[in-house]
PDB file of C-alpha atoms in Angstrom:
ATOM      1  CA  UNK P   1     -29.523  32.006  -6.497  1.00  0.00           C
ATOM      2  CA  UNK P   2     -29.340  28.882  -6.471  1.00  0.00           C
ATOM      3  CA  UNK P   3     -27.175  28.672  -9.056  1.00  0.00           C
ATOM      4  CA  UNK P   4     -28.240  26.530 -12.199  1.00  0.00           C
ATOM      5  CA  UNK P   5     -26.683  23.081 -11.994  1.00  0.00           C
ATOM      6  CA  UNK P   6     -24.176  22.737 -14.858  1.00  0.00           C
ATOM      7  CA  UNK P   7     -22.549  19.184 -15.509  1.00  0.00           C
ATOM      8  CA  UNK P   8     -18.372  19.245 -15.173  1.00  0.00           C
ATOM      9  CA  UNK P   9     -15.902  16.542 -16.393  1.00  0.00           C
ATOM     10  CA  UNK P  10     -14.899  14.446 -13.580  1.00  0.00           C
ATOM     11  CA  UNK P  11     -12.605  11.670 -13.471  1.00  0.00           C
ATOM     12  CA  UNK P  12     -14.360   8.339 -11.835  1.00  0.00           C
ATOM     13  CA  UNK P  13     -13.094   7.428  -8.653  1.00  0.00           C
ATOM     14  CA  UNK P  14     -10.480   4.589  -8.114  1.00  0.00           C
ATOM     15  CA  UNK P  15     -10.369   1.897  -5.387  1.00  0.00           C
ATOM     16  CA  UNK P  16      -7.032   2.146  -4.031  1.00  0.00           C
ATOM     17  CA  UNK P  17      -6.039  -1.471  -4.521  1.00  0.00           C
ATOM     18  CA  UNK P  18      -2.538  -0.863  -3.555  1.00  0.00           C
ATOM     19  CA  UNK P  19      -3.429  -0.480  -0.032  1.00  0.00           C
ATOM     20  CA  UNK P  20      -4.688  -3.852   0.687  1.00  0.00           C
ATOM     21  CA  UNK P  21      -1.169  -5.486   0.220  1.00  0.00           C
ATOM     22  CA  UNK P  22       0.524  -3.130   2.883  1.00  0.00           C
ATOM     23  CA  UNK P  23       1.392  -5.588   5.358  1.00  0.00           C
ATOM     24  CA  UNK P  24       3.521  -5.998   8.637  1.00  0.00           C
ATOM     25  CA  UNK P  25       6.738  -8.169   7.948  1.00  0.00           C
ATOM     26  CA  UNK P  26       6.500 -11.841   7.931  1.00  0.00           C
ATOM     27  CA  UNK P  27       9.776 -11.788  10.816  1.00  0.00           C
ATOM     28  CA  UNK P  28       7.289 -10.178  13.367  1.00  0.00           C
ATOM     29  CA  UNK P  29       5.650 -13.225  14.096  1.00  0.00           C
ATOM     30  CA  UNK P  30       9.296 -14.715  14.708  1.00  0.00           C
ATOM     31  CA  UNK P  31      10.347 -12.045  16.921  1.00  0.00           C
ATOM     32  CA  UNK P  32       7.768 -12.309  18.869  1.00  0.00           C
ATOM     33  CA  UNK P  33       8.532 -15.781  19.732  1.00  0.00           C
ATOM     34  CA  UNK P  34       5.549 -17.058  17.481  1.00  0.00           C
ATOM     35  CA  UNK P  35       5.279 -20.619  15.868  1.00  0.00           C
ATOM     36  CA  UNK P  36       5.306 -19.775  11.936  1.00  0.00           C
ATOM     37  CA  UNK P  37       2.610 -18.925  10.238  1.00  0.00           C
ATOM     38  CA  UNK P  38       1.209 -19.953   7.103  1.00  0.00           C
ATOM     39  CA  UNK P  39       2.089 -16.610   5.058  1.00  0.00           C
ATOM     40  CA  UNK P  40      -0.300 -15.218   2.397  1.00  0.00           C
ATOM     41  CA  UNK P  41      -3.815 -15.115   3.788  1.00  0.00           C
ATOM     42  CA  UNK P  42      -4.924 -12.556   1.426  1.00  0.00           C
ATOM     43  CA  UNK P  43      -6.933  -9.407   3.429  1.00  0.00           C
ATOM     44  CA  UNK P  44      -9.928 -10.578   1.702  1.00  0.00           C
ATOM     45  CA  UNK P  45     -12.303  -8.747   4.272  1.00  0.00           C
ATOM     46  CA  UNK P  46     -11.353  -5.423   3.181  1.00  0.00           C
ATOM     47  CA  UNK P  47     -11.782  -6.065  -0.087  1.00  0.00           C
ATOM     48  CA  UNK P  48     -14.666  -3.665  -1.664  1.00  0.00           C
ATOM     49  CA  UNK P  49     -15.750   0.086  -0.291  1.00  0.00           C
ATOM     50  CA  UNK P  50     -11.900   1.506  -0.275  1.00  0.00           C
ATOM     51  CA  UNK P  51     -11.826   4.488  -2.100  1.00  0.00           C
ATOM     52  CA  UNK P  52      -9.255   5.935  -3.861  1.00  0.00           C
ATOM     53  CA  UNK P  53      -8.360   9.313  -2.998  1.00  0.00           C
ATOM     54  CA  UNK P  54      -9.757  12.428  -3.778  1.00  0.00           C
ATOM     55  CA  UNK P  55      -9.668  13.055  -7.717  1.00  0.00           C
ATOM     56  CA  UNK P  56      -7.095  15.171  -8.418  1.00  0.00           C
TER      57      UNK P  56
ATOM     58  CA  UNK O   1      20.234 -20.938  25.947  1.00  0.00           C
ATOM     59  CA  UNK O   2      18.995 -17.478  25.605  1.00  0.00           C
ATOM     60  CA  UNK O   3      20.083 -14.160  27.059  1.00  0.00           C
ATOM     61  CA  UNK O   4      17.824 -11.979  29.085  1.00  0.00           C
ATOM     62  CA  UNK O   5      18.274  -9.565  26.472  1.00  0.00           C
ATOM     63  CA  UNK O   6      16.840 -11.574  23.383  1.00  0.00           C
ATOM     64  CA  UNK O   7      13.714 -12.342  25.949  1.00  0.00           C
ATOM     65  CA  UNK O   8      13.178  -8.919  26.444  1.00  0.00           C
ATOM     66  CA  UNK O   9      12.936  -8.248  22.931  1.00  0.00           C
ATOM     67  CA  UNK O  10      10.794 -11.110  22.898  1.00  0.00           C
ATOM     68  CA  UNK O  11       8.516 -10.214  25.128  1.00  0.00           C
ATOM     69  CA  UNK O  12       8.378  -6.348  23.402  1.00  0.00           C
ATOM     70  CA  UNK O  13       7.510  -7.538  20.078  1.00  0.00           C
ATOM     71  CA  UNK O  14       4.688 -10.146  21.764  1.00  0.00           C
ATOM     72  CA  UNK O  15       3.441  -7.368  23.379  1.00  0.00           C
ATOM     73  CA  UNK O  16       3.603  -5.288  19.762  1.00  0.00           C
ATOM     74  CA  UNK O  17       1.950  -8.648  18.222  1.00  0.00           C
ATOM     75  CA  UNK O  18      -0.393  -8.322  20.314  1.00  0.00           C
ATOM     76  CA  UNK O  19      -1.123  -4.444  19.743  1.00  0.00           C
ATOM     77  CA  UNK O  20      -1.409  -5.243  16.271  1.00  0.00           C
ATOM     78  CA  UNK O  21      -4.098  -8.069  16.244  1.00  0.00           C
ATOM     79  CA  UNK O  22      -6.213  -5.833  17.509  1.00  0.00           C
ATOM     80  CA  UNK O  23      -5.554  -2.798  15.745  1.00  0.00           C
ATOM     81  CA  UNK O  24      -4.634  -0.479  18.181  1.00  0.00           C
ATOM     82  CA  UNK O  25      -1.792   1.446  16.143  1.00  0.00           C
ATOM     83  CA  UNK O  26      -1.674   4.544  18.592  1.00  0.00           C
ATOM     84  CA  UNK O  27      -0.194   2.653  21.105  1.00  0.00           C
ATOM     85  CA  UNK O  28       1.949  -0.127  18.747  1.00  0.00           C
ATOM     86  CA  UNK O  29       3.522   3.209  17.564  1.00  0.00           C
ATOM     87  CA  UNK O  30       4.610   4.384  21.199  1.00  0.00           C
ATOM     88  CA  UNK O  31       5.310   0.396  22.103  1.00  0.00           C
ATOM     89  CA  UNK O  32       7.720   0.873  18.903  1.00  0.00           C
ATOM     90  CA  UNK O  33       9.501   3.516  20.295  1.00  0.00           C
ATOM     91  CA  UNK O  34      10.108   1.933  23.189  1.00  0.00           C
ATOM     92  CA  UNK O  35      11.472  -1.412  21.497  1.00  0.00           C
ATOM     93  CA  UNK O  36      13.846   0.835  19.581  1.00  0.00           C
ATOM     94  CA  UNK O  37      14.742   2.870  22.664  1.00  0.00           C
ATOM     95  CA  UNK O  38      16.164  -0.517  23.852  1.00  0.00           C
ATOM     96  CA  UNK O  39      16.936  -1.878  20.441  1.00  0.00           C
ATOM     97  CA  UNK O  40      18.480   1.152  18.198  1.00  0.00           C
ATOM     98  CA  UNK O  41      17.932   0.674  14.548  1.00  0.00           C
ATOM     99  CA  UNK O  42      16.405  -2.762  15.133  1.00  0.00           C
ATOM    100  CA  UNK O  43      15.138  -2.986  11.546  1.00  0.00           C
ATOM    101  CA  UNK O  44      12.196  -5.332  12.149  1.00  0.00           C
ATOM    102  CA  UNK O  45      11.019  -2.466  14.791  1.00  0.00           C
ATOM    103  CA  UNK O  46      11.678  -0.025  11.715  1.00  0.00           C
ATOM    104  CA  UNK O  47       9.707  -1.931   9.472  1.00  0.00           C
ATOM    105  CA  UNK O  48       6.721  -2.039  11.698  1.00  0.00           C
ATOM    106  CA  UNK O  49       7.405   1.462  12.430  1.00  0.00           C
ATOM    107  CA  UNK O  50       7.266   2.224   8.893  1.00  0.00           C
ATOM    108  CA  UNK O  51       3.642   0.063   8.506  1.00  0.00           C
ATOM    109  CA  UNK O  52       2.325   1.347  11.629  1.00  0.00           C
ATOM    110  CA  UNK O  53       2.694   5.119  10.496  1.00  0.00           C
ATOM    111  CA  UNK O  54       1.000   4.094   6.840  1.00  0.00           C
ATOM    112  CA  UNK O  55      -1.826   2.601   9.078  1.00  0.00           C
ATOM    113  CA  UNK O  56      -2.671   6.079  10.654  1.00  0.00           C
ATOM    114  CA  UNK O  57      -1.878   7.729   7.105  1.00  0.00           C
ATOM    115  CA  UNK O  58       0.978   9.361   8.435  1.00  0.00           C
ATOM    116  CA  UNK O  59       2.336   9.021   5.243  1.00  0.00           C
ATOM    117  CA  UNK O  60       5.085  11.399   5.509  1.00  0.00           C
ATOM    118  CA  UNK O  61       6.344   9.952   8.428  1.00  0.00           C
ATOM    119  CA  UNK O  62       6.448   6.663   7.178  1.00  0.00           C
ATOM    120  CA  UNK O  63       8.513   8.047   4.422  1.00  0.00           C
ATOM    121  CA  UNK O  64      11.318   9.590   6.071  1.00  0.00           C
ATOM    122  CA  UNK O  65      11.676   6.258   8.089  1.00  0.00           C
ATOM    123  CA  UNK O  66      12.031   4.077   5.067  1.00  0.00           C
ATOM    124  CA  UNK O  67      14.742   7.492   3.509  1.00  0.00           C
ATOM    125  CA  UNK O  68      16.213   7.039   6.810  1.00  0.00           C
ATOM    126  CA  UNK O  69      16.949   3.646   7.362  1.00  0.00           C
ATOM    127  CA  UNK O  70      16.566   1.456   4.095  1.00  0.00           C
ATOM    128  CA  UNK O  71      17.907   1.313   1.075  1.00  0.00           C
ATOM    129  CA  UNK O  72      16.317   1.974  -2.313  1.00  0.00           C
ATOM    130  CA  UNK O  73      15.433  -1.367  -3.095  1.00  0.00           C
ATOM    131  CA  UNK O  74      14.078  -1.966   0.619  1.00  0.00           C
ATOM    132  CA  UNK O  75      10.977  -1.475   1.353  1.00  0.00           C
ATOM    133  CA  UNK O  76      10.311  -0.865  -2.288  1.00  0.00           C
ATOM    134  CA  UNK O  77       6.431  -0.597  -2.339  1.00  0.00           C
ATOM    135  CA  UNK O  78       6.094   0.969   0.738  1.00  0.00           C
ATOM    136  CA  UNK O  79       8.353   4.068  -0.373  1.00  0.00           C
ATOM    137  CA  UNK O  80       6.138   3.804  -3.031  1.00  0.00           C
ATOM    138  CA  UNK O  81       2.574   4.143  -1.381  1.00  0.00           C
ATOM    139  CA  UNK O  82       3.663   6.886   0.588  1.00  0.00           C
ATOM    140  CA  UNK O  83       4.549   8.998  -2.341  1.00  0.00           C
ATOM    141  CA  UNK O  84       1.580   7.787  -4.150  1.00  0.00           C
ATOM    142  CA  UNK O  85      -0.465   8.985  -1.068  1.00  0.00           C
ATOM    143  CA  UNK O  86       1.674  11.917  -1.083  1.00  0.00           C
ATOM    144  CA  UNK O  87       0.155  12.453  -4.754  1.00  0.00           C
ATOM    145  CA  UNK O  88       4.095  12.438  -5.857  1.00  0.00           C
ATOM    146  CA  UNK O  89       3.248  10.360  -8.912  1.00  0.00           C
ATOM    147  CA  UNK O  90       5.991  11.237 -11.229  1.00  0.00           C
ATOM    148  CA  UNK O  91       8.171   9.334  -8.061  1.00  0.00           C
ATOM    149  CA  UNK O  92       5.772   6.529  -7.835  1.00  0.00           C
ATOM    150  CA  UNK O  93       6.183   5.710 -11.609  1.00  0.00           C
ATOM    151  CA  UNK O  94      10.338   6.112 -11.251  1.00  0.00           C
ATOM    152  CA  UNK O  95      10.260   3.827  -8.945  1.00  0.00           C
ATOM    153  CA  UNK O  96       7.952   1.164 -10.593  1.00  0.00           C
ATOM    154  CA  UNK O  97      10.003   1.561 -13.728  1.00  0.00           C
ATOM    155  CA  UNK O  98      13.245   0.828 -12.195  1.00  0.00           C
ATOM    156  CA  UNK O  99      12.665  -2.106 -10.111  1.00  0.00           C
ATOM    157  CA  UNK O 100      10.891  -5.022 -12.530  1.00  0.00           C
ATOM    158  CA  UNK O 101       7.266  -4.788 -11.296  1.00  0.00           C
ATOM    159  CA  UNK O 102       6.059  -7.567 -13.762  1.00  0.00           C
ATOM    160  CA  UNK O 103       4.743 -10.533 -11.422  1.00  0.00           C
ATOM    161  CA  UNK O 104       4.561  -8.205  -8.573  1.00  0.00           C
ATOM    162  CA  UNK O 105       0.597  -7.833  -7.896  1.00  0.00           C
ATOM    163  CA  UNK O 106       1.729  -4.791  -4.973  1.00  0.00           C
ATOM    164  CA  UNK O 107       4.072  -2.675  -7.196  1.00  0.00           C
ATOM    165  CA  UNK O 108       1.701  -3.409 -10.687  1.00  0.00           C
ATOM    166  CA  UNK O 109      -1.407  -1.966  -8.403  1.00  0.00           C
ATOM    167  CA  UNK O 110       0.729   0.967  -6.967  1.00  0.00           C
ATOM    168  CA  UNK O 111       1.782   1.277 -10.574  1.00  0.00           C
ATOM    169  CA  UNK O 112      -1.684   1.194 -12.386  1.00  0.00           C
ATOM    170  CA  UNK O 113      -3.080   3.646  -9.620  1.00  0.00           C
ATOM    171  CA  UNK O 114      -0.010   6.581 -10.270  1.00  0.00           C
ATOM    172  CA  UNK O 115      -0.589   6.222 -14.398  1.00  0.00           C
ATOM    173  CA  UNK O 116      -4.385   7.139 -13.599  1.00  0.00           C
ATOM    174  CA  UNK O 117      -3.316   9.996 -10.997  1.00  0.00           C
ATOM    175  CA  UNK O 118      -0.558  11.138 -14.003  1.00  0.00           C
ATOM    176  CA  UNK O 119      -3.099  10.653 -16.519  1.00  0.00           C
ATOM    177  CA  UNK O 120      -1.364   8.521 -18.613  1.00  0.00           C
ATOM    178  CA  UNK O 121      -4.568   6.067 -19.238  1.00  0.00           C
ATOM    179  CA  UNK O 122      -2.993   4.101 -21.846  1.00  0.00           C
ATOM    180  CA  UNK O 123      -0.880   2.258 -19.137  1.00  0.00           C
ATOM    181  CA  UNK O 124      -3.302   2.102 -16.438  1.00  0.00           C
ATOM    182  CA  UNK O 125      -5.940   0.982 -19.552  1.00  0.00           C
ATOM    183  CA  UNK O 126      -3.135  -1.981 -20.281  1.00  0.00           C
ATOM    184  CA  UNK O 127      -2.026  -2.521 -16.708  1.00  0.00           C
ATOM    185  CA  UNK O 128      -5.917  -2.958 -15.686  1.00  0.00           C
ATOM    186  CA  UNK O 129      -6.686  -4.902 -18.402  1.00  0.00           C
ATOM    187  CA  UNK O 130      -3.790  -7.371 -17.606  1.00  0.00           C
ATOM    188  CA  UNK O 131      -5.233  -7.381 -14.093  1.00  0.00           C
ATOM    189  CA  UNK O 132      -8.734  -8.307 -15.134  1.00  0.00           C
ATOM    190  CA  UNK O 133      -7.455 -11.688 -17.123  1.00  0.00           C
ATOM    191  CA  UNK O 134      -5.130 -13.017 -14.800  1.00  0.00           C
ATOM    192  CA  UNK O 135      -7.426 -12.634 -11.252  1.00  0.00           C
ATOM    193  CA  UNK O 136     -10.380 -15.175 -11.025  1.00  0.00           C
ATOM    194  CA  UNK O 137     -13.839 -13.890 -11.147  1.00  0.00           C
ATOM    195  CA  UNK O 138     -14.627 -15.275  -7.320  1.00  0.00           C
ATOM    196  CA  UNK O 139     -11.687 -13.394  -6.117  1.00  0.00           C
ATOM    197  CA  UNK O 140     -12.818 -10.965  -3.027  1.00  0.00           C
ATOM    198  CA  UNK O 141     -10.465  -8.039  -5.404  1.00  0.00           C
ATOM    199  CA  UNK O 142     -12.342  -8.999  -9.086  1.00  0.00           C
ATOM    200  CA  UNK O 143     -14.725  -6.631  -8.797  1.00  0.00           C
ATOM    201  CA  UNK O 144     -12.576  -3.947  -7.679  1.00  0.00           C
ATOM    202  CA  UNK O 145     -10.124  -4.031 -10.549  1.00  0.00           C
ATOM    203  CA  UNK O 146     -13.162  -4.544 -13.178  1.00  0.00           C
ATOM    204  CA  UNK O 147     -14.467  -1.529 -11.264  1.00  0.00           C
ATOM    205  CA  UNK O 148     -10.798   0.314 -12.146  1.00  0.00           C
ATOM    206  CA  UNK O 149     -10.514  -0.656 -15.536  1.00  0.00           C
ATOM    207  CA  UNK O 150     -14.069   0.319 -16.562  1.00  0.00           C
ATOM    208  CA  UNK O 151     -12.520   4.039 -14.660  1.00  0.00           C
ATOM    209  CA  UNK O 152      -9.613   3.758 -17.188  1.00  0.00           C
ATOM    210  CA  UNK O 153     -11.423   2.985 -19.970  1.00  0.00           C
ATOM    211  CA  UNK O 154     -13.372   5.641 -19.482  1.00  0.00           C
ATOM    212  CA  UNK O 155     -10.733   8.135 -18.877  1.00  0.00           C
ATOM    213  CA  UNK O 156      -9.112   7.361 -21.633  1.00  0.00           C
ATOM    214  CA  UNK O 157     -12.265   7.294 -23.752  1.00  0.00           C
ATOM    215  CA  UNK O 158     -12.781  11.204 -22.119  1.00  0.00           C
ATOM    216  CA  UNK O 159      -9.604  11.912 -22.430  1.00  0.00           C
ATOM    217  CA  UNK O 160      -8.981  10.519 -26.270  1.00  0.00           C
ATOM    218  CA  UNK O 161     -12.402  10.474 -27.631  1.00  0.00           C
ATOM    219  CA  UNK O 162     -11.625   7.295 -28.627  1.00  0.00           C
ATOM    220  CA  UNK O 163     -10.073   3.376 -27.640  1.00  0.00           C
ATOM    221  CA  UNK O 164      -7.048   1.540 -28.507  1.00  0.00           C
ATOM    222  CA  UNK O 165      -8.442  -1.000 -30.523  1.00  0.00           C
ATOM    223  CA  UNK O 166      -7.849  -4.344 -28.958  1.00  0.00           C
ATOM    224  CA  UNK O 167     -10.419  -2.101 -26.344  1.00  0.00           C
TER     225      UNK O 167
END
């Protein structure tokens, strides 16, 4: 003990991409008695640092 | 002229709106339920319902409110993220299979992600790759999906001990 260190396959981690276009419907703004907005402001600031989930 | 009623649901999706801008999805999820306590079934309050839940990565919850109340081809990529995140990725790939994906940046994503969870590294490799060419390099995402596709490439590369050619 310790136990040596021995190298294992892993798979590389993956930014979960997907999760930046989950968005709240475009009719909220309307039901909330909003002026329309210009639609498609993509969520640039969270861009970068998501991580995917754990490797399976 | 309006009724008192639309108002009201004026004033509870304002005060949702509101919730929402500044992240506060605790209490947008209990203002929900008390929009749909006066509105049943209202599907806009559904919708955010549905969102709200992803938000707090209650994905399971967000799923049975999209089985629930929409229909297959509602809500399409948010029934899929929840199974993804449910690591159901045989599902995730049905789905993105039988409703045309191609030009849909969400559902090509959702579907890239689920090959790489299902191993199948051939379509992630392709799907990545496709990704790469189309999104300029200044683009906040760019990096991320280079970052992906150099993952695929190398999984595939582990996986195969070797690379599609055109690779």
């Amino acid at each position: 003990f310790p136990p040596d260190v021995t190298p294992i396959p892993a798979k590389p981690l993956l930014f979960d991409i997907a999760s930046n276009y989950i968005e709240y419907p475009p009719s909220l703004s309307q039901r909330a008695g909003r002026k329309p907005q210009q639609t498609g402001s993509r969520i640039s600031s969270l861009f970068g640092g998501i991580w995917g989930s754990k490797n399976s | 002229m309006q009724s008192s009623k639309d108002i009201n649901a004026t004033q509870l999706f304002a005060e949702l709106d509101r919730l929402l801008s500044q992240a506060d999805y605790d209490k947008a999820l209990k203002h929900i339920d008390k929009i749909l306590k006066q509105i049943p079934n209202d599907i806009d309050a559904l919708h955010c319902k549905v969102i709200t839940l992803v938000k707090l990565e209650k994905y399971q919850n967000a799923l049975d409110i999209v089985v629930k109340h929409f229909a297959e081809d509602q809500l399409i990529f948010e029934r899929g993220y929840c199974l993804y995140r449910l690591n159901r990725w045989s599902e995730v790939l049905e789905i993105t299979t039988k409703f045309n994906t191609s030009g849909k940046r969400d559902l090509g994503h959702l579907k890239a992600q689920a090959a790489y969870r299902s191993e199948d590294f051939t379509t992630c490799l392709d799907l990545y790759n496709e990704f790469v060419n189309e999104t300029d390099k200044n683009d906040d995402a760019y990096n991320d999906i280079l970052t992906n596709f150099v993952a695929a490439k190398a999984a595939l590369l582990f996986a195969d001990g070797k690379l599609p050619a055109k690779y």
